[in-house]
Amino acid sequence: MMTGAIWLTALLSLGSAEMKWVTQDSHTTVRLRGVSAVDGRVAWASGDKGTFVRTTDGGQTWKAGTVPGAEALDFRDVDAFSDTTAYLLSIGEGDKSRIYKTVDGGEHWTLQFTNPTPGAFFDGMAFWDEKHGLAFSDPVEGRFLVVATSDGGATWTPLPAQAFPPALPGEAGFAASGTSIAVRAPKQAWFGLGGAAARVLRTSDGGKSWSVATTPLATGEGGGVFSLVFWSERDGIAVGGNHKLPTDAKGNLALTRDGGKTWSVPGGARPAGYRSCVAQVHGAPGPTLVTVGPSGSEMSADGARSWQSLGSTGFHAVSASLTGKRVWAVGDAGIIAMLQRVRAPLPTPSAPSPSRPRR
């Protein structure tokens, strides 16, 4: 069995091979908006109509289910830790924003959090580990709203409003893939926003205090930061653009080299349109990144300096397992696909020319 780094390097370097999305049967036709890969065998996905799906055999089979009592909810975010344990976050105003948890593979779900704040709309969640995590909402009356857990979701407590800078008028987050919030051990966290400015808030003390920086991503109605990934305490990427202009590449990518204090656009080619999610392929060189959106997807093996197209199939979310051996993407009509190396057929040797008789 190849290691994650060798596996991915082979995919990127073999001239006779191509990277392709290979679809798998999700056993659902609902729109899938979240995905969380645990390891080479286990992954979870989530979507509309209270739906979740799970594989425990590397995607050979997926089992779909519905959370009881959540049939009207849209699960935009799933964070999984094993074949038994996962969290789901639904979006919407008021009590539609909820967090559920299972510890028995989806057989039973516990409703852990129901938004009590009028006007709040939760966009995503992220976890440092199975017990410690954050979830954030659009600002309410000019103030940011973030809730935190330190007991595996048994309780979710709002962080003090004075820990945050003021929100801008009309500023909001995006729940496209549940990944506009990111964390990194031991206490770093970031979440992205859009509107009049495309900003990223950051903390380095577990949420006790927050600072804000403006990124060069798209602004205005439909524009902003849709997904964040950090591969070190200083190095990270923000992707997005304008979801109303899915093929417009303007303002769809920015990098930071100082933990989110400043952001800049790298030189070279960029993804081909608005992108709703980005994931790091762990254990691979580069770092290696995969980004997806409704107009297609790309891979970069050099930290976003260059990108290789993975085709025009649209996806909403992408996740790579910690081992680096599996990358899954999800989208409309229940689509689930795994990134695989497909070796191109060798050319058929031409028939030898008939030998000429000697004179």
PDB file of N, CA and C in Angstrom, residues 85-179:
ATOM      1  N   THR A  85     -19.292   8.364  15.008  1.00  0.00           N
ATOM      2  CA  THR A  85     -19.491   9.688  15.590  1.00  0.00           C
ATOM      3  C   THR A  85     -19.419  10.788  14.543  1.00  0.00           C
ATOM      4  N   ALA A  86     -20.476  11.613  14.476  1.00  0.00           N
ATOM      5  CA  ALA A  86     -20.519  12.733  13.544  1.00  0.00           C
ATOM      6  C   ALA A  86     -21.478  13.801  14.060  1.00  0.00           C
ATOM      7  N   TYR A  87     -21.204  15.039  13.652  1.00  0.00           N
ATOM      8  CA  TYR A  87     -22.075  16.181  13.930  1.00  0.00           C
ATOM      9  C   TYR A  87     -22.674  16.684  12.619  1.00  0.00           C
ATOM     10  N   LEU A  88     -23.917  17.160  12.676  1.00  0.00           N
ATOM     11  CA  LEU A  88     -24.579  17.789  11.547  1.00  0.00           C
ATOM     12  C   LEU A  88     -25.049  19.175  11.945  1.00  0.00           C
ATOM     13  N   LEU A  89     -24.894  20.156  11.038  1.00  0.00           N
ATOM     14  CA  LEU A  89     -25.406  21.503  11.270  1.00  0.00           C
ATOM     15  C   LEU A  89     -26.377  21.861  10.155  1.00  0.00           C
ATOM     16  N   SER A  90     -27.583  22.263  10.535  1.00  0.00           N
ATOM     17  CA  SER A  90     -28.571  22.732   9.564  1.00  0.00           C
ATOM     18  C   SER A  90     -28.599  24.252   9.569  1.00  0.00           C
ATOM     19  N   ILE A  91     -29.005  24.820   8.432  1.00  0.00           N
ATOM     20  CA  ILE A  91     -28.984  26.271   8.288  1.00  0.00           C
ATOM     21  C   ILE A  91     -30.399  26.807   8.208  1.00  0.00           C
ATOM     22  N   GLY A  92     -30.510  28.110   8.406  1.00  0.00           N
ATOM     23  CA  GLY A  92     -31.805  28.765   8.326  1.00  0.00           C
ATOM     24  C   GLY A  92     -32.000  29.724   9.477  1.00  0.00           C
ATOM     25  N   GLU A  93     -32.957  30.629   9.324  1.00  0.00           N
ATOM     26  CA  GLU A  93     -33.220  31.601  10.371  1.00  0.00           C
ATOM     27  C   GLU A  93     -33.916  30.950  11.557  1.00  0.00           C
ATOM     28  N   GLY A  94     -33.678  31.522  12.725  1.00  0.00           N
ATOM     29  CA  GLY A  94     -34.346  31.054  13.936  1.00  0.00           C
ATOM     30  C   GLY A  94     -34.011  29.621  14.269  1.00  0.00           C
ATOM     31  N   ASP A  95     -35.046  28.832  14.600  1.00  0.00           N
ATOM     32  CA  ASP A  95     -34.798  27.484  15.095  1.00  0.00           C
ATOM     33  C   ASP A  95     -34.465  26.478  13.993  1.00  0.00           C
ATOM     34  N   LYS A  96     -34.359  26.939  12.733  1.00  0.00           N
ATOM     35  CA  LYS A  96     -33.884  26.038  11.685  1.00  0.00           C
ATOM     36  C   LYS A  96     -32.382  25.781  11.799  1.00  0.00           C
ATOM     37  N   SER A  97     -31.674  26.690  12.447  1.00  0.00           N
ATOM     38  CA  SER A  97     -30.244  26.489  12.676  1.00  0.00           C
ATOM     39  C   SER A  97     -30.077  25.580  13.889  1.00  0.00           C
ATOM     40  N   ARG A  98     -29.621  24.340  13.625  1.00  0.00           N
ATOM     41  CA  ARG A  98     -29.512  23.342  14.689  1.00  0.00           C
ATOM     42  C   ARG A  98     -28.228  22.523  14.522  1.00  0.00           C
ATOM     43  N   ILE A  99     -27.842  21.858  15.611  1.00  0.00           N
ATOM     44  CA  ILE A  99     -26.722  20.922  15.581  1.00  0.00           C
ATOM     45  C   ILE A  99     -27.180  19.601  16.179  1.00  0.00           C
ATOM     46  N   TYR A 100     -26.955  18.525  15.425  1.00  0.00           N
ATOM     47  CA  TYR A 100     -27.268  17.170  15.871  1.00  0.00           C
ATOM     48  C   TYR A 100     -25.964  16.372  15.986  1.00  0.00           C
ATOM     49  N   LYS A 101     -26.004  15.312  16.809  1.00  0.00           N
ATOM     50  CA  LYS A 101     -24.848  14.436  16.953  1.00  0.00           C
ATOM     51  C   LYS A 101     -25.295  12.985  17.044  1.00  0.00           C
ATOM     52  N   THR A 102     -24.521  12.106  16.411  1.00  0.00           N
ATOM     53  CA  THR A 102     -24.726  10.665  16.563  1.00  0.00           C
ATOM     54  C   THR A 102     -23.449  10.028  17.090  1.00  0.00           C
ATOM     55  N   VAL A 103     -23.603   8.974  17.890  1.00  0.00           N
ATOM     56  CA  VAL A 103     -22.449   8.205  18.372  1.00  0.00           C
ATOM     57  C   VAL A 103     -22.620   6.726  18.043  1.00  0.00           C
ATOM     58  N   ASP A 104     -23.628   6.410  17.201  1.00  0.00           N
ATOM     59  CA  ASP A 104     -23.856   5.006  16.850  1.00  0.00           C
ATOM     60  C   ASP A 104     -24.062   4.834  15.340  1.00  0.00           C
ATOM     61  N   GLY A 105     -23.309   5.633  14.563  1.00  0.00           N
ATOM     62  CA  GLY A 105     -23.349   5.471  13.120  1.00  0.00           C
ATOM     63  C   GLY A 105     -24.605   5.957  12.449  1.00  0.00           C
ATOM     64  N   GLY A 106     -25.347   6.855  13.087  1.00  0.00           N
ATOM     65  CA  GLY A 106     -26.551   7.411  12.506  1.00  0.00           C
ATOM     66  C   GLY A 106     -27.828   6.678  12.850  1.00  0.00           C
ATOM     67  N   GLU A 107     -27.740   5.652  13.693  1.00  0.00           N
ATOM     68  CA  GLU A 107     -28.959   4.956  14.123  1.00  0.00           C
ATOM     69  C   GLU A 107     -29.829   5.865  14.973  1.00  0.00           C
ATOM     70  N   HIS A 108     -29.189   6.695  15.787  1.00  0.00           N
ATOM     71  CA  HIS A 108     -29.902   7.657  16.637  1.00  0.00           C
ATOM     72  C   HIS A 108     -29.154   8.982  16.591  1.00  0.00           C
ATOM     73  N   TRP A 109     -29.920  10.077  16.698  1.00  0.00           N
ATOM     74  CA  TRP A 109     -29.346  11.420  16.681  1.00  0.00           C
ATOM     75  C   TRP A 109     -29.851  12.207  17.891  1.00  0.00           C
ATOM     76  N   THR A 110     -28.965  12.971  18.498  1.00  0.00           N
ATOM     77  CA  THR A 110     -29.317  13.846  19.618  1.00  0.00           C
ATOM     78  C   THR A 110     -29.299  15.285  19.140  1.00  0.00           C
ATOM     79  N   LEU A 111     -30.391  15.995  19.363  1.00  0.00           N
ATOM     80  CA  LEU A 111     -30.439  17.425  19.062  1.00  0.00           C
ATOM     81  C   LEU A 111     -29.701  18.159  20.175  1.00  0.00           C
ATOM     82  N   GLN A 112     -28.551  18.718  19.854  1.00  0.00           N
ATOM     83  CA  GLN A 112     -27.705  19.356  20.860  1.00  0.00           C
ATOM     84  C   GLN A 112     -27.927  20.851  20.977  1.00  0.00           C
ATOM     85  N   PHE A 113     -28.266  21.485  19.852  1.00  0.00           N
ATOM     86  CA  PHE A 113     -28.354  22.945  19.855  1.00  0.00           C
ATOM     87  C   PHE A 113     -29.454  23.381  18.907  1.00  0.00           C
ATOM     88  N   THR A 114     -30.325  24.252  19.396  1.00  0.00           N
ATOM     89  CA  THR A 114     -31.317  24.931  18.563  1.00  0.00           C
ATOM     90  C   THR A 114     -31.138  26.418  18.770  1.00  0.00           C
ATOM     91  N   ASN A 115     -30.911  27.157  17.703  1.00  0.00           N
ATOM     92  CA  ASN A 115     -30.632  28.580  17.808  1.00  0.00           C
ATOM     93  C   ASN A 115     -31.765  29.310  18.526  1.00  0.00           C
ATOM     94  N   PRO A 116     -31.447  30.019  19.618  1.00  0.00           N
ATOM     95  CA  PRO A 116     -32.490  30.752  20.345  1.00  0.00           C
ATOM     96  C   PRO A 116     -32.544  32.239  20.012  1.00  0.00           C
ATOM     97  N   THR A 117     -31.630  32.716  19.134  1.00  0.00           N
ATOM     98  CA  THR A 117     -31.475  34.146  18.910  1.00  0.00           C
ATOM     99  C   THR A 117     -32.248  34.590  17.670  1.00  0.00           C
ATOM    100  N   PRO A 118     -33.251  35.453  17.809  1.00  0.00           N
ATOM    101  CA  PRO A 118     -33.976  35.944  16.631  1.00  0.00           C
ATOM    102  C   PRO A 118     -33.021  36.628  15.653  1.00  0.00           C
ATOM    103  N   GLY A 119     -33.174  36.311  14.374  1.00  0.00           N
ATOM    104  CA  GLY A 119     -32.330  36.929  13.355  1.00  0.00           C
ATOM    105  C   GLY A 119     -31.027  36.210  13.088  1.00  0.00           C
ATOM    106  N   ALA A 120     -30.670  35.241  13.916  1.00  0.00           N
ATOM    107  CA  ALA A 120     -29.429  34.501  13.692  1.00  0.00           C
ATOM    108  C   ALA A 120     -29.610  33.484  12.572  1.00  0.00           C
ATOM    109  N   PHE A 121     -28.509  33.202  11.886  1.00  0.00           N
ATOM    110  CA  PHE A 121     -28.494  32.234  10.769  1.00  0.00           C
ATOM    111  C   PHE A 121     -27.114  31.605  10.777  1.00  0.00           C
ATOM    112  N   PHE A 122     -27.028  30.361  11.244  1.00  0.00           N
ATOM    113  CA  PHE A 122     -25.720  29.725  11.399  1.00  0.00           C
ATOM    114  C   PHE A 122     -25.228  29.192  10.057  1.00  0.00           C
ATOM    115  N   ASP A 123     -23.911  29.357   9.811  1.00  0.00           N
ATOM    116  CA  ASP A 123     -23.320  29.059   8.519  1.00  0.00           C
ATOM    117  C   ASP A 123     -22.381  27.859   8.516  1.00  0.00           C
ATOM    118  N   GLY A 124     -21.766  27.542   9.649  1.00  0.00           N
ATOM    119  CA  GLY A 124     -20.820  26.439   9.653  1.00  0.00           C
ATOM    120  C   GLY A 124     -20.264  26.181  11.035  1.00  0.00           C
ATOM    121  N   MET A 125     -19.588  25.041  11.160  1.00  0.00           N
ATOM    122  CA  MET A 125     -18.955  24.661  12.423  1.00  0.00           C
ATOM    123  C   MET A 125     -17.618  23.996  12.111  1.00  0.00           C
ATOM    124  N   ALA A 126     -16.747  23.969  13.101  1.00  0.00           N
ATOM    125  CA  ALA A 126     -15.445  23.316  12.962  1.00  0.00           C
ATOM    126  C   ALA A 126     -14.978  22.898  14.348  1.00  0.00           C
ATOM    127  N   PHE A 127     -14.182  21.809  14.391  1.00  0.00           N
ATOM    128  CA  PHE A 127     -13.772  21.215  15.654  1.00  0.00           C
ATOM    129  C   PHE A 127     -12.257  21.049  15.718  1.00  0.00           C
ATOM    130  N   TRP A 128     -11.695  21.455  16.873  1.00  0.00           N
ATOM    131  CA  TRP A 128     -10.290  21.146  17.139  1.00  0.00           C
ATOM    132  C   TRP A 128     -10.115  19.649  17.411  1.00  0.00           C
ATOM    133  N   ASP A 129     -11.070  19.083  18.109  1.00  0.00           N
ATOM    134  CA  ASP A 129     -11.099  17.651  18.383  1.00  0.00           C
ATOM    135  C   ASP A 129     -12.549  17.271  18.643  1.00  0.00           C
ATOM    136  N   GLU A 130     -12.792  16.042  19.032  1.00  0.00           N
ATOM    137  CA  GLU A 130     -14.167  15.570  19.148  1.00  0.00           C
ATOM    138  C   GLU A 130     -14.975  16.318  20.197  1.00  0.00           C
ATOM    139  N   LYS A 131     -14.320  16.952  21.158  1.00  0.00           N
ATOM    140  CA  LYS A 131     -15.041  17.639  22.234  1.00  0.00           C
ATOM    141  C   LYS A 131     -15.070  19.156  22.099  1.00  0.00           C
ATOM    142  N   HIS A 132     -14.096  19.746  21.393  1.00  0.00           N
ATOM    143  CA  HIS A 132     -13.953  21.203  21.370  1.00  0.00           C
ATOM    144  C   HIS A 132     -14.223  21.735  19.962  1.00  0.00           C
ATOM    145  N   GLY A 133     -15.199  22.651  19.854  1.00  0.00           N
ATOM    146  CA  GLY A 133     -15.540  23.188  18.547  1.00  0.00           C
ATOM    147  C   GLY A 133     -16.251  24.520  18.613  1.00  0.00           C
ATOM    148  N   LEU A 134     -16.456  25.112  17.441  1.00  0.00           N
ATOM    149  CA  LEU A 134     -17.127  26.396  17.294  1.00  0.00           C
ATOM    150  C   LEU A 134     -18.162  26.304  16.179  1.00  0.00           C
ATOM    151  N   ALA A 135     -19.191  27.131  16.274  1.00  0.00           N
ATOM    152  CA  ALA A 135     -20.139  27.321  15.184  1.00  0.00           C
ATOM    153  C   ALA A 135     -20.440  28.808  15.103  1.00  0.00           C
ATOM    154  N   PHE A 136     -20.582  29.337  13.874  1.00  0.00           N
ATOM    155  CA  PHE A 136     -20.788  30.783  13.765  1.00  0.00           C
ATOM    156  C   PHE A 136     -22.022  31.104  12.937  1.00  0.00           C
ATOM    157  N   SER A 137     -22.593  32.264  13.239  1.00  0.00           N
ATOM    158  CA  SER A 137     -23.801  32.767  12.594  1.00  0.00           C
ATOM    159  C   SER A 137     -23.496  34.062  11.858  1.00  0.00           C
ATOM    160  N   ASP A 138     -24.406  34.446  10.967  1.00  0.00           N
ATOM    161  CA  ASP A 138     -24.384  35.811  10.457  1.00  0.00           C
ATOM    162  C   ASP A 138     -24.463  36.778  11.640  1.00  0.00           C
ATOM    163  N   PRO A 139     -23.918  37.981  11.487  1.00  0.00           N
ATOM    164  CA  PRO A 139     -24.056  38.961  12.575  1.00  0.00           C
ATOM    165  C   PRO A 139     -25.523  39.269  12.871  1.00  0.00           C
ATOM    166  N   VAL A 140     -25.786  39.578  14.111  1.00  0.00           N
ATOM    167  CA  VAL A 140     -27.125  39.953  14.560  1.00  0.00           C
ATOM    168  C   VAL A 140     -27.043  41.343  15.179  1.00  0.00           C
ATOM    169  N   GLU A 141     -27.756  42.293  14.575  1.00  0.00           N
ATOM    170  CA  GLU A 141     -27.764  43.680  15.051  1.00  0.00           C
ATOM    171  C   GLU A 141     -26.342  44.221  15.194  1.00  0.00           C
ATOM    172  N   GLY A 142     -25.511  43.938  14.184  1.00  0.00           N
ATOM    173  CA  GLY A 142     -24.163  44.481  14.155  1.00  0.00           C
ATOM    174  C   GLY A 142     -23.147  43.766  15.011  1.00  0.00           C
ATOM    175  N   ARG A 143     -23.530  42.643  15.598  1.00  0.00           N
ATOM    176  CA  ARG A 143     -22.609  41.897  16.450  1.00  0.00           C
ATOM    177  C   ARG A 143     -22.454  40.470  15.932  1.00  0.00           C
ATOM    178  N   PHE A 144     -21.215  39.978  16.001  1.00  0.00           N
ATOM    179  CA  PHE A 144     -20.966  38.598  15.595  1.00  0.00           C
ATOM    180  C   PHE A 144     -21.465  37.636  16.660  1.00  0.00           C
ATOM    181  N   LEU A 145     -21.924  36.469  16.191  1.00  0.00           N
ATOM    182  CA  LEU A 145     -22.447  35.450  17.091  1.00  0.00           C
ATOM    183  C   LEU A 145     -21.719  34.133  16.819  1.00  0.00           C
ATOM    184  N   VAL A 146     -20.952  33.684  17.810  1.00  0.00           N
ATOM    185  CA  VAL A 146     -20.222  32.415  17.736  1.00  0.00           C
ATOM    186  C   VAL A 146     -20.517  31.638  19.013  1.00  0.00           C
ATOM    187  N   VAL A 147     -20.848  30.349  18.869  1.00  0.00           N
ATOM    188  CA  VAL A 147     -21.070  29.499  20.036  1.00  0.00           C
ATOM    189  C   VAL A 147     -19.963  28.449  20.085  1.00  0.00           C
ATOM    190  N   ALA A 148     -19.624  28.024  21.294  1.00  0.00           N
ATOM    191  CA  ALA A 148     -18.510  27.093  21.483  1.00  0.00           C
ATOM    192  C   ALA A 148     -18.929  25.941  22.383  1.00  0.00           C
ATOM    193  N   THR A 149     -18.305  24.785  22.161  1.00  0.00           N
ATOM    194  CA  THR A 149     -18.505  23.634  23.045  1.00  0.00           C
ATOM    195  C   THR A 149     -17.153  23.100  23.483  1.00  0.00           C
ATOM    196  N   SER A 150     -17.099  22.589  24.699  1.00  0.00           N
ATOM    197  CA  SER A 150     -15.895  21.924  25.206  1.00  0.00           C
ATOM    198  C   SER A 150     -16.234  20.561  25.787  1.00  0.00           C
ATOM    199  N   ASP A 151     -17.469  20.105  25.550  1.00  0.00           N
ATOM    200  CA  ASP A 151     -17.912  18.831  26.121  1.00  0.00           C
ATOM    201  C   ASP A 151     -18.597  17.951  25.071  1.00  0.00           C
ATOM    202  N   GLY A 152     -18.077  18.027  23.846  1.00  0.00           N
ATOM    203  CA  GLY A 152     -18.643  17.187  22.799  1.00  0.00           C
ATOM    204  C   GLY A 152     -20.017  17.592  22.350  1.00  0.00           C
ATOM    205  N   GLY A 153     -20.370  18.861  22.531  1.00  0.00           N
ATOM    206  CA  GLY A 153     -21.655  19.359  22.069  1.00  0.00           C
ATOM    207  C   GLY A 153     -22.786  19.254  23.063  1.00  0.00           C
ATOM    208  N   ALA A 154     -22.517  18.716  24.245  1.00  0.00           N
ATOM    209  CA  ALA A 154     -23.579  18.641  25.254  1.00  0.00           C
ATOM    210  C   ALA A 154     -24.091  20.033  25.600  1.00  0.00           C
ATOM    211  N   THR A 155     -23.192  21.014  25.588  1.00  0.00           N
ATOM    212  CA  THR A 155     -23.578  22.411  25.770  1.00  0.00           C
ATOM    213  C   THR A 155     -22.863  23.263  24.727  1.00  0.00           C
ATOM    214  N   TRP A 156     -23.566  24.278  24.223  1.00  0.00           N
ATOM    215  CA  TRP A 156     -23.015  25.258  23.296  1.00  0.00           C
ATOM    216  C   TRP A 156     -23.236  26.634  23.906  1.00  0.00           C
ATOM    217  N   THR A 157     -22.157  27.361  24.153  1.00  0.00           N
ATOM    218  CA  THR A 157     -22.223  28.628  24.869  1.00  0.00           C
ATOM    219  C   THR A 157     -21.786  29.775  23.969  1.00  0.00           C
ATOM    220  N   PRO A 158     -22.565  30.867  23.883  1.00  0.00           N
ATOM    221  CA  PRO A 158     -22.144  32.015  23.076  1.00  0.00           C
ATOM    222  C   PRO A 158     -20.875  32.651  23.637  1.00  0.00           C
ATOM    223  N   LEU A 159     -19.942  32.992  22.741  1.00  0.00           N
ATOM    224  CA  LEU A 159     -18.762  33.739  23.163  1.00  0.00           C
ATOM    225  C   LEU A 159     -19.164  35.187  23.431  1.00  0.00           C
ATOM    226  N   PRO A 160     -18.452  35.866  24.344  1.00  0.00           N
ATOM    227  CA  PRO A 160     -18.819  37.249  24.679  1.00  0.00           C
ATOM    228  C   PRO A 160     -18.789  38.161  23.453  1.00  0.00           C
ATOM    229  N   ALA A 161     -19.814  38.963  23.267  1.00  0.00           N
ATOM    230  CA  ALA A 161     -19.896  39.845  22.108  1.00  0.00           C
ATOM    231  C   ALA A 161     -18.731  40.818  22.056  1.00  0.00           C
ATOM    232  N   GLN A 162     -18.206  41.221  23.241  1.00  0.00           N
ATOM    233  CA  GLN A 162     -17.114  42.184  23.264  1.00  0.00           C
ATOM    234  C   GLN A 162     -15.793  41.587  22.791  1.00  0.00           C
ATOM    235  N   ALA A 163     -15.758  40.271  22.557  1.00  0.00           N
ATOM    236  CA  ALA A 163     -14.537  39.640  22.049  1.00  0.00           C
ATOM    237  C   ALA A 163     -14.325  39.927  20.565  1.00  0.00           C
ATOM    238  N   PHE A 164     -15.365  40.449  19.887  1.00  0.00           N
ATOM    239  CA  PHE A 164     -15.314  40.624  18.443  1.00  0.00           C
ATOM    240  C   PHE A 164     -15.284  42.099  18.055  1.00  0.00           C
ATOM    241  N   PRO A 165     -14.674  42.410  16.921  1.00  0.00           N
ATOM    242  CA  PRO A 165     -14.825  43.759  16.368  1.00  0.00           C
ATOM    243  C   PRO A 165     -16.246  43.947  15.854  1.00  0.00           C
ATOM    244  N   PRO A 166     -16.671  45.168  15.578  1.00  0.00           N
ATOM    245  CA  PRO A 166     -18.025  45.379  15.062  1.00  0.00           C
ATOM    246  C   PRO A 166     -18.189  44.771  13.669  1.00  0.00           C
ATOM    247  N   ALA A 167     -19.379  44.307  13.376  1.00  0.00           N
ATOM    248  CA  ALA A 167     -19.702  43.825  12.033  1.00  0.00           C
ATOM    249  C   ALA A 167     -20.015  45.010  11.135  1.00  0.00           C
ATOM    250  N   LEU A 168     -19.768  44.850   9.846  1.00  0.00           N
ATOM    251  CA  LEU A 168     -20.105  45.881   8.891  1.00  0.00           C
ATOM    252  C   LEU A 168     -21.583  45.779   8.502  1.00  0.00           C
ATOM    253  N   PRO A 169     -22.196  46.886   8.087  1.00  0.00           N
ATOM    254  CA  PRO A 169     -23.591  46.816   7.644  1.00  0.00           C
ATOM    255  C   PRO A 169     -23.751  45.821   6.491  1.00  0.00           C
ATOM    256  N   GLY A 170     -24.711  44.938   6.617  1.00  0.00           N
ATOM    257  CA  GLY A 170     -24.985  43.962   5.577  1.00  0.00           C
ATOM    258  C   GLY A 170     -24.011  42.804   5.497  1.00  0.00           C
ATOM    259  N   GLU A 171     -23.047  42.730   6.403  1.00  0.00           N
ATOM    260  CA  GLU A 171     -22.055  41.652   6.372  1.00  0.00           C
ATOM    261  C   GLU A 171     -22.696  40.325   6.776  1.00  0.00           C
ATOM    262  N   ALA A 172     -22.309  39.247   6.090  1.00  0.00           N
ATOM    263  CA  ALA A 172     -22.880  37.932   6.389  1.00  0.00           C
ATOM    264  C   ALA A 172     -21.913  36.845   5.969  1.00  0.00           C
ATOM    265  N   GLY A 173     -22.127  35.655   6.528  1.00  0.00           N
ATOM    266  CA  GLY A 173     -21.348  34.496   6.139  1.00  0.00           C
ATOM    267  C   GLY A 173     -22.047  33.715   5.047  1.00  0.00           C
ATOM    268  N   PHE A 174     -21.377  32.651   4.589  1.00  0.00           N
ATOM    269  CA  PHE A 174     -21.935  31.788   3.560  1.00  0.00           C
ATOM    270  C   PHE A 174     -21.927  30.346   4.041  1.00  0.00           C
ATOM    271  N   ALA A 175     -23.072  29.683   3.873  1.00  0.00           N
ATOM    272  CA  ALA A 175     -23.216  28.301   4.325  1.00  0.00           C
ATOM    273  C   ALA A 175     -23.128  27.326   3.162  1.00  0.00           C
ATOM    274  N   ALA A 176     -22.413  27.707   2.105  1.00  0.00           N
ATOM    275  CA  ALA A 176     -22.395  26.891   0.892  1.00  0.00           C
ATOM    276  C   ALA A 176     -21.934  25.471   1.153  1.00  0.00           C
ATOM    277  N   SER A 177     -20.855  25.311   1.907  1.00  0.00           N
ATOM    278  CA  SER A 177     -20.303  23.984   2.174  1.00  0.00           C
ATOM    279  C   SER A 177     -19.979  23.770   3.646  1.00  0.00           C
ATOM    280  N   GLY A 178     -20.324  24.747   4.475  1.00  0.00           N
ATOM    281  CA  GLY A 178     -20.012  24.656   5.898  1.00  0.00           C
ATOM    282  C   GLY A 178     -18.547  24.830   6.213  1.00  0.00           C
ATOM    283  N   THR A 179     -17.735  25.271   5.232  1.00  0.00           N
ATOM    284  CA  THR A 179     -16.295  25.356   5.444  1.00  0.00           C
ATOM    285  C   THR A 179     -15.757  26.781   5.411  1.00  0.00           C
TER     286      THR A 179
END
